[in-house]
Coordinates of C-alpha atoms and ligand atoms in Angstrom, one line a residue:
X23 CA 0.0 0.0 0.0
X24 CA 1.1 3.6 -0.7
X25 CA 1.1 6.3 1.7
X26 CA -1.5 8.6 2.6
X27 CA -0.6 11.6 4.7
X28 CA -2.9 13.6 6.8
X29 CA -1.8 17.1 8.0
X30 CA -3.1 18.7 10.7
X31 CA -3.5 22.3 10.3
X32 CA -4.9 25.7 11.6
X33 CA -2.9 28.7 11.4
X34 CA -4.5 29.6 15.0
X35 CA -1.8 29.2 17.5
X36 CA -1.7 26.7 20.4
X37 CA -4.8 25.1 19.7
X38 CA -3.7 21.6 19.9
X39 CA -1.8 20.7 16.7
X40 CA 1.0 19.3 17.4
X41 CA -0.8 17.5 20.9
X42 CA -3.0 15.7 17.7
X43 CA 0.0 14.9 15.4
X44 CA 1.8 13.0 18.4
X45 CA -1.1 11.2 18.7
X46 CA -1.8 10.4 15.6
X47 CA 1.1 9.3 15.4
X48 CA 1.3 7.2 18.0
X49 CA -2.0 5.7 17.0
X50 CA -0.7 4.9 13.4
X51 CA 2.7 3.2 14.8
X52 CA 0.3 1.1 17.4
X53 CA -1.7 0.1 14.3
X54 CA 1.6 -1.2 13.2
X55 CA 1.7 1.3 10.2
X56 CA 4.8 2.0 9.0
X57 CA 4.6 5.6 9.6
X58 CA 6.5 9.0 8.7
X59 CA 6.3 12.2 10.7
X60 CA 6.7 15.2 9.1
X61 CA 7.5 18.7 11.2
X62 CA 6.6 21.3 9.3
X63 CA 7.0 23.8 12.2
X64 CA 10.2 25.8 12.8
X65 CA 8.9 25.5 17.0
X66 CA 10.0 21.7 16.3
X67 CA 6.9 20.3 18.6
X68 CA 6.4 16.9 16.8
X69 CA 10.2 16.4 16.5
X70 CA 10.9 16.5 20.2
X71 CA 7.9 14.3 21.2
X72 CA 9.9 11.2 19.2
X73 CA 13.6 12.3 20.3
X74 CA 16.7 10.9 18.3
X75 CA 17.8 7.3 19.1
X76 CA 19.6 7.1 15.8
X77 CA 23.6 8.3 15.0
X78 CA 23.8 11.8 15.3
X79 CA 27.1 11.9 13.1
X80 CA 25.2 11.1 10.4
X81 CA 23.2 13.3 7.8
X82 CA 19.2 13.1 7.6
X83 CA 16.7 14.5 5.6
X84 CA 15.3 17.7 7.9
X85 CA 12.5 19.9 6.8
X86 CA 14.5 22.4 5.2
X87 CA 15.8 20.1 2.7
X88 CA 12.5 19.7 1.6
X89 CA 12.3 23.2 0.3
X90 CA 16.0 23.1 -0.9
X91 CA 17.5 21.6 -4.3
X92 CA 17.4 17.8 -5.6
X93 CA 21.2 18.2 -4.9
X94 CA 20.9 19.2 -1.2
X95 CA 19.5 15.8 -0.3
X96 CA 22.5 13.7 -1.6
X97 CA 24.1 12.0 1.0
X98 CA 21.1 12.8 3.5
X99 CA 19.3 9.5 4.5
X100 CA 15.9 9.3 6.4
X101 CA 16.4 9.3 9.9
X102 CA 14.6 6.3 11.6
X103 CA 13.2 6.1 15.4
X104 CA 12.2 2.6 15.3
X105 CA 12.6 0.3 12.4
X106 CA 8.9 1.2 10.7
X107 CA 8.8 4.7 11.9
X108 CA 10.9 7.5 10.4
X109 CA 11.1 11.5 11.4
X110 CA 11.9 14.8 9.1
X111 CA 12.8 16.9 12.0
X112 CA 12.5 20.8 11.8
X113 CA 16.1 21.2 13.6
X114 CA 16.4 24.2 15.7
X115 CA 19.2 25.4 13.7
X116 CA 16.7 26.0 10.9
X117 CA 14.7 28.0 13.0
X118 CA 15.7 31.4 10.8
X119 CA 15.9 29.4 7.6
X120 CA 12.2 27.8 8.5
X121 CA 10.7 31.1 9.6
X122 CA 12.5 32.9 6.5
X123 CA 10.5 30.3 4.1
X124 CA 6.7 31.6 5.5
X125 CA 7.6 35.1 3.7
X126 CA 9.4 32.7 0.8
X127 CA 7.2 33.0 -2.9
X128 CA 4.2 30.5 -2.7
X129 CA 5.6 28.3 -5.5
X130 CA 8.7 27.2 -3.3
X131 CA 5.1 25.2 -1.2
X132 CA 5.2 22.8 -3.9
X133 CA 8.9 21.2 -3.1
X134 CA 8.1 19.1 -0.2
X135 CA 5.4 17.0 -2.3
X136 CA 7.8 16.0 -5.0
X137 CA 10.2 14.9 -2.2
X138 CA 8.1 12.8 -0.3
X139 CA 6.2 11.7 -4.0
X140 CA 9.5 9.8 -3.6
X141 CA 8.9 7.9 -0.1
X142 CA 5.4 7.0 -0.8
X143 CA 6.2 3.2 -0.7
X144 CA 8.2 2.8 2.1
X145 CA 4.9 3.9 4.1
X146 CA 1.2 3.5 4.8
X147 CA 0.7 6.5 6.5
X148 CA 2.0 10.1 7.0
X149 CA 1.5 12.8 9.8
X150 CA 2.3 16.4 9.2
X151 CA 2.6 18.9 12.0
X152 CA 1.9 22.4 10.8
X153 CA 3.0 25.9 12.2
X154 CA 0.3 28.3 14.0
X155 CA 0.9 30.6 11.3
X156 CA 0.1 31.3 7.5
X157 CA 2.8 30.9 5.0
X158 CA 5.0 28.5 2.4
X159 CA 5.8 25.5 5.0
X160 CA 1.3 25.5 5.7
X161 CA 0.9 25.6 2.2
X162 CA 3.3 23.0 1.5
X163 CA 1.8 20.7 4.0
X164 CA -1.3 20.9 2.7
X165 CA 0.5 20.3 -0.7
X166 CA 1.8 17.2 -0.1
X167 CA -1.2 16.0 2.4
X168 CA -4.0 13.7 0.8
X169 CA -6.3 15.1 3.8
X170 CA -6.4 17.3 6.4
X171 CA -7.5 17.5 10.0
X172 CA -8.1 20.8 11.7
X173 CA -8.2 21.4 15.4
X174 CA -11.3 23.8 15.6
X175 CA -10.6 26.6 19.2
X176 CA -13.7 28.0 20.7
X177 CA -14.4 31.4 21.4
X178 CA -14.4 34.9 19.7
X179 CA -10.3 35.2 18.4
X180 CA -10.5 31.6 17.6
X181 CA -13.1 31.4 15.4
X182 CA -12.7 34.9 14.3
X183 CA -9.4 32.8 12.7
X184 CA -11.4 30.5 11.0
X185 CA -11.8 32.7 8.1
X186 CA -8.2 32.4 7.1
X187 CA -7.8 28.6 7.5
X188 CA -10.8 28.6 4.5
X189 CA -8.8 31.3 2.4
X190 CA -5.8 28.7 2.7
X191 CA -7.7 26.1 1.8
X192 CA -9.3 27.1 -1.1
X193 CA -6.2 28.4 -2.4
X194 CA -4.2 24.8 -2.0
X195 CA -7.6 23.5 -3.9
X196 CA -8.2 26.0 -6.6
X197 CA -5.0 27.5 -6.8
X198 CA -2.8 24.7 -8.2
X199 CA -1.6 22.8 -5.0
X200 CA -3.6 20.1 -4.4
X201 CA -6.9 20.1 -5.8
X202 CA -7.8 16.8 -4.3
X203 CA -6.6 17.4 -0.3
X204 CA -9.7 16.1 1.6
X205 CA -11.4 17.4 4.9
X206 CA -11.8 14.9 7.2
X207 CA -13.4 17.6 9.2
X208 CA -13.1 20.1 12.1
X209 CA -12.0 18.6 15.6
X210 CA -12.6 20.6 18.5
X211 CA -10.2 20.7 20.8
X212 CA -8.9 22.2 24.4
X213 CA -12.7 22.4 25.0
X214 CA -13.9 23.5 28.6
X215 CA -16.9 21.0 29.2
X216 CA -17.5 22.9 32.3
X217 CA -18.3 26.3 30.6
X218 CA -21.4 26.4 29.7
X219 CA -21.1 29.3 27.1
X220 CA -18.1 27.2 25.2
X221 CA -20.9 24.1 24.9
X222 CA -23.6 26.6 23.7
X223 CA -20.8 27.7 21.3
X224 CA -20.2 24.3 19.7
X225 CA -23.8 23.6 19.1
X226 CA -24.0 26.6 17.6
X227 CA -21.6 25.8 15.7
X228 CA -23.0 22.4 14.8
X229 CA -25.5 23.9 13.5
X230 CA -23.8 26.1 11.5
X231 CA -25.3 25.3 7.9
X232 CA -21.5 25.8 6.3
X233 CA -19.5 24.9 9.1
X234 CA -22.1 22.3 11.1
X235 CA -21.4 19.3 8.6
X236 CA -17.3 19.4 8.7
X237 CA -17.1 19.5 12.7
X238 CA -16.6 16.1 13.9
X239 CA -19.2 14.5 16.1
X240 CA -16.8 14.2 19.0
X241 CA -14.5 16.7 20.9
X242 CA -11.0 17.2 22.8
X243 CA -11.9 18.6 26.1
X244 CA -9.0 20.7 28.2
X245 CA -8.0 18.1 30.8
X246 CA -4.4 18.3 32.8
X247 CA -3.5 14.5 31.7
X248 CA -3.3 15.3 28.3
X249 CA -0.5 18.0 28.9
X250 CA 1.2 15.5 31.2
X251 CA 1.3 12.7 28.6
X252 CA 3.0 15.2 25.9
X253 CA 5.3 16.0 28.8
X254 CA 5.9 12.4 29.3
X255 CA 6.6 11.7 25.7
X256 CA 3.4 8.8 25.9
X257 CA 0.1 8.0 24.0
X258 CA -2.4 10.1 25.9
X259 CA -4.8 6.5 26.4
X260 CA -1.4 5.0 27.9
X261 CA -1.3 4.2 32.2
X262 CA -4.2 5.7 32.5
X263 CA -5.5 5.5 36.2
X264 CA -7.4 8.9 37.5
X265 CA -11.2 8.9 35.8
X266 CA -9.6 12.3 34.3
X267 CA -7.0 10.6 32.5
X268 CA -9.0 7.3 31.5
X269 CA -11.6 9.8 29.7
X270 CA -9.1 11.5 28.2
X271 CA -7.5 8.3 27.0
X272 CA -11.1 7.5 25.5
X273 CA -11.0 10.9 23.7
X274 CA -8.2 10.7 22.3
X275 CA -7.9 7.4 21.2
X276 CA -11.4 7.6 19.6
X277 CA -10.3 11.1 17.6
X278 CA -7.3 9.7 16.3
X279 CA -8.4 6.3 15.1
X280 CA -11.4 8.0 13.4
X281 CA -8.9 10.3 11.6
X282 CA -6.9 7.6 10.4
X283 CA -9.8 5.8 9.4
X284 CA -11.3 8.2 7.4
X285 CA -7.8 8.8 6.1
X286 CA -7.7 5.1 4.4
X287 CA -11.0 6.2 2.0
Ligands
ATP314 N1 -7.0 18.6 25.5 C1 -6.0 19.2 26.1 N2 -6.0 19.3 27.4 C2 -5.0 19.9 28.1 N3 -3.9 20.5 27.5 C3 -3.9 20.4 26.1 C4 -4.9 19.8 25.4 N4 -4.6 19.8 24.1 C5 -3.4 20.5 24.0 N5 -2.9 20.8 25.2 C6 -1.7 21.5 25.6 O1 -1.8 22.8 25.1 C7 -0.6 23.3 24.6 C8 -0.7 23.8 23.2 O2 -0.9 22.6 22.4 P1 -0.1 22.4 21.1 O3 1.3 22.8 21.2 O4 -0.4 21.0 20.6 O5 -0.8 23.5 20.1 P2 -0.4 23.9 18.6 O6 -1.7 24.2 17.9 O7 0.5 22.9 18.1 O8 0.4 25.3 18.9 P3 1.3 26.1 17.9 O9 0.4 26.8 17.0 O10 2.2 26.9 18.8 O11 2.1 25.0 17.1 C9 0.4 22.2 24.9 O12 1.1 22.5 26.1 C10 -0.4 21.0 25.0 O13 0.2 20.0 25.8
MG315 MG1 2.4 23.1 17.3

């Protein structure tokens, strides 16, 4: 089977995207997939959740090769973390380089796909973190994506954002990206069960005759487990003992294996 990659995207800052791509990962790689992560954010979330176990003295493919010249990747080889799981790392000494490519000429979006075009046999399924922020490493996410996922925030500056994740969109579509990246929908996420004006927002928004039918018919609700199992480098569902944490567990696992689910048709 060939790859299919999902990228999870928003430019709204610190609404859960990288918290959903670690999962996802970690779901795809307990579904015995073999699985590529791709960070597409200079802040490097996704690469530090799955630290380096291979040799650091040699050369691997990082993000910023993506963007480069064919010639840049000779003698660069994918760096594994296990033997069916491989990582393109945004290195922090990229930081300036990554952050210099959102301002970079839209065109320079349509490098990574060509690249990883190339890997599409060595895996079944492929996770791309994206930065909080519009610009060419989004748009070249969503380029090389066959779907995308999108962490949906609550409340007036979060949904006021939702505007420019549809501009985005429609450009990767229309505009000569990727005319056939897929929603799999709207997840909401860091949700506050116990505010009763947030739940009166996502009905609202469920009813939403644009918006209602993309939002997912589950959530991610803020709970302090979730947070600790990033921190702790683990699937949120795994050791899970408080009631907190076991529903959390639930959540998560039921989001992420629904994403990669609808990520197979
Ligand atoms: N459901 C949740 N409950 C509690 N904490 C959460 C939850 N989801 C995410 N977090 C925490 O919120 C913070 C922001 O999440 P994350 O970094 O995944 O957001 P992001 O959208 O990737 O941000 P950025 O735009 O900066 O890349 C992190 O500390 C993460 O652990
Ligand atoms: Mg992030």
């Amino acid at each position: 089977m060939s790859m299919k990659a999902v990228a999870v995207a928003n430019p709204k800052g610190g609404i859960a995207k990288s918290a959903v791509s670690v999962n996802l990962g970690h779901e795809s790689i307990e579904q015995a997939n073999r699985t590529l992560l791709v960070d597409f954010d200079k802040q490097g979330s996704l690469s530090l959740a799955f630290p380096r176990t291979a040799d650091p003295t040699k050369r691997y493919i990082k993000t910023v090769d993506l963007f480069g010249t064919p010639e840049g990747l000779v003698g660069a080889e994918l760096e594994y973390v296990t033997p069916t799981v491989a990582i393109i790392r945004a290195e922090k000494e990229d930081f300036e380089a990554l952050r210099a490519l959102e301002r970079a000429p839209d065109d320079f979006a349509k490098r990574p796909a060509r690249v990883l075009r190339e890997l599409v046999d060595k895996f079944d399924v492929g996770v791309f973190d994206t930065p909080g922020v519009i610009g060419v490493p989004l748009l070249a996410a969503l380029t090389a994506a066959d779907a995308v996922v999108c962490p949906l925030a609550l409340g007036l500056f979060e949904t006021d954002g939702l505007a420019q994740l549809w501009q985005i969109i429609r450009q990767v579509k229309s505009g000569g990206f990727n005319p056939k990246l897929r929603m799999i929908g709207m997840l909401p996420s860091r949700v506050n069960t116990r505010d009763k004006m947030a739940m009166a927002e996502l009905e609202s928004l469920r009813k939403h005759p644009q918006l209602g039918p993309i939002i997912l018919p589950f959530m991610l609700a803020e709970r302090v487990p979730v947070a600790r199992a990033i921190n702790m480098r683990k699937p949120v569902w795994q050791g899970a003992k408080t009631a907190s944490h076991k529903a959390a567990g639930q959540e998560w696992k039921h989001a992420c294996s629904h994403v990669l689910t609808s990520l197979e048709g």
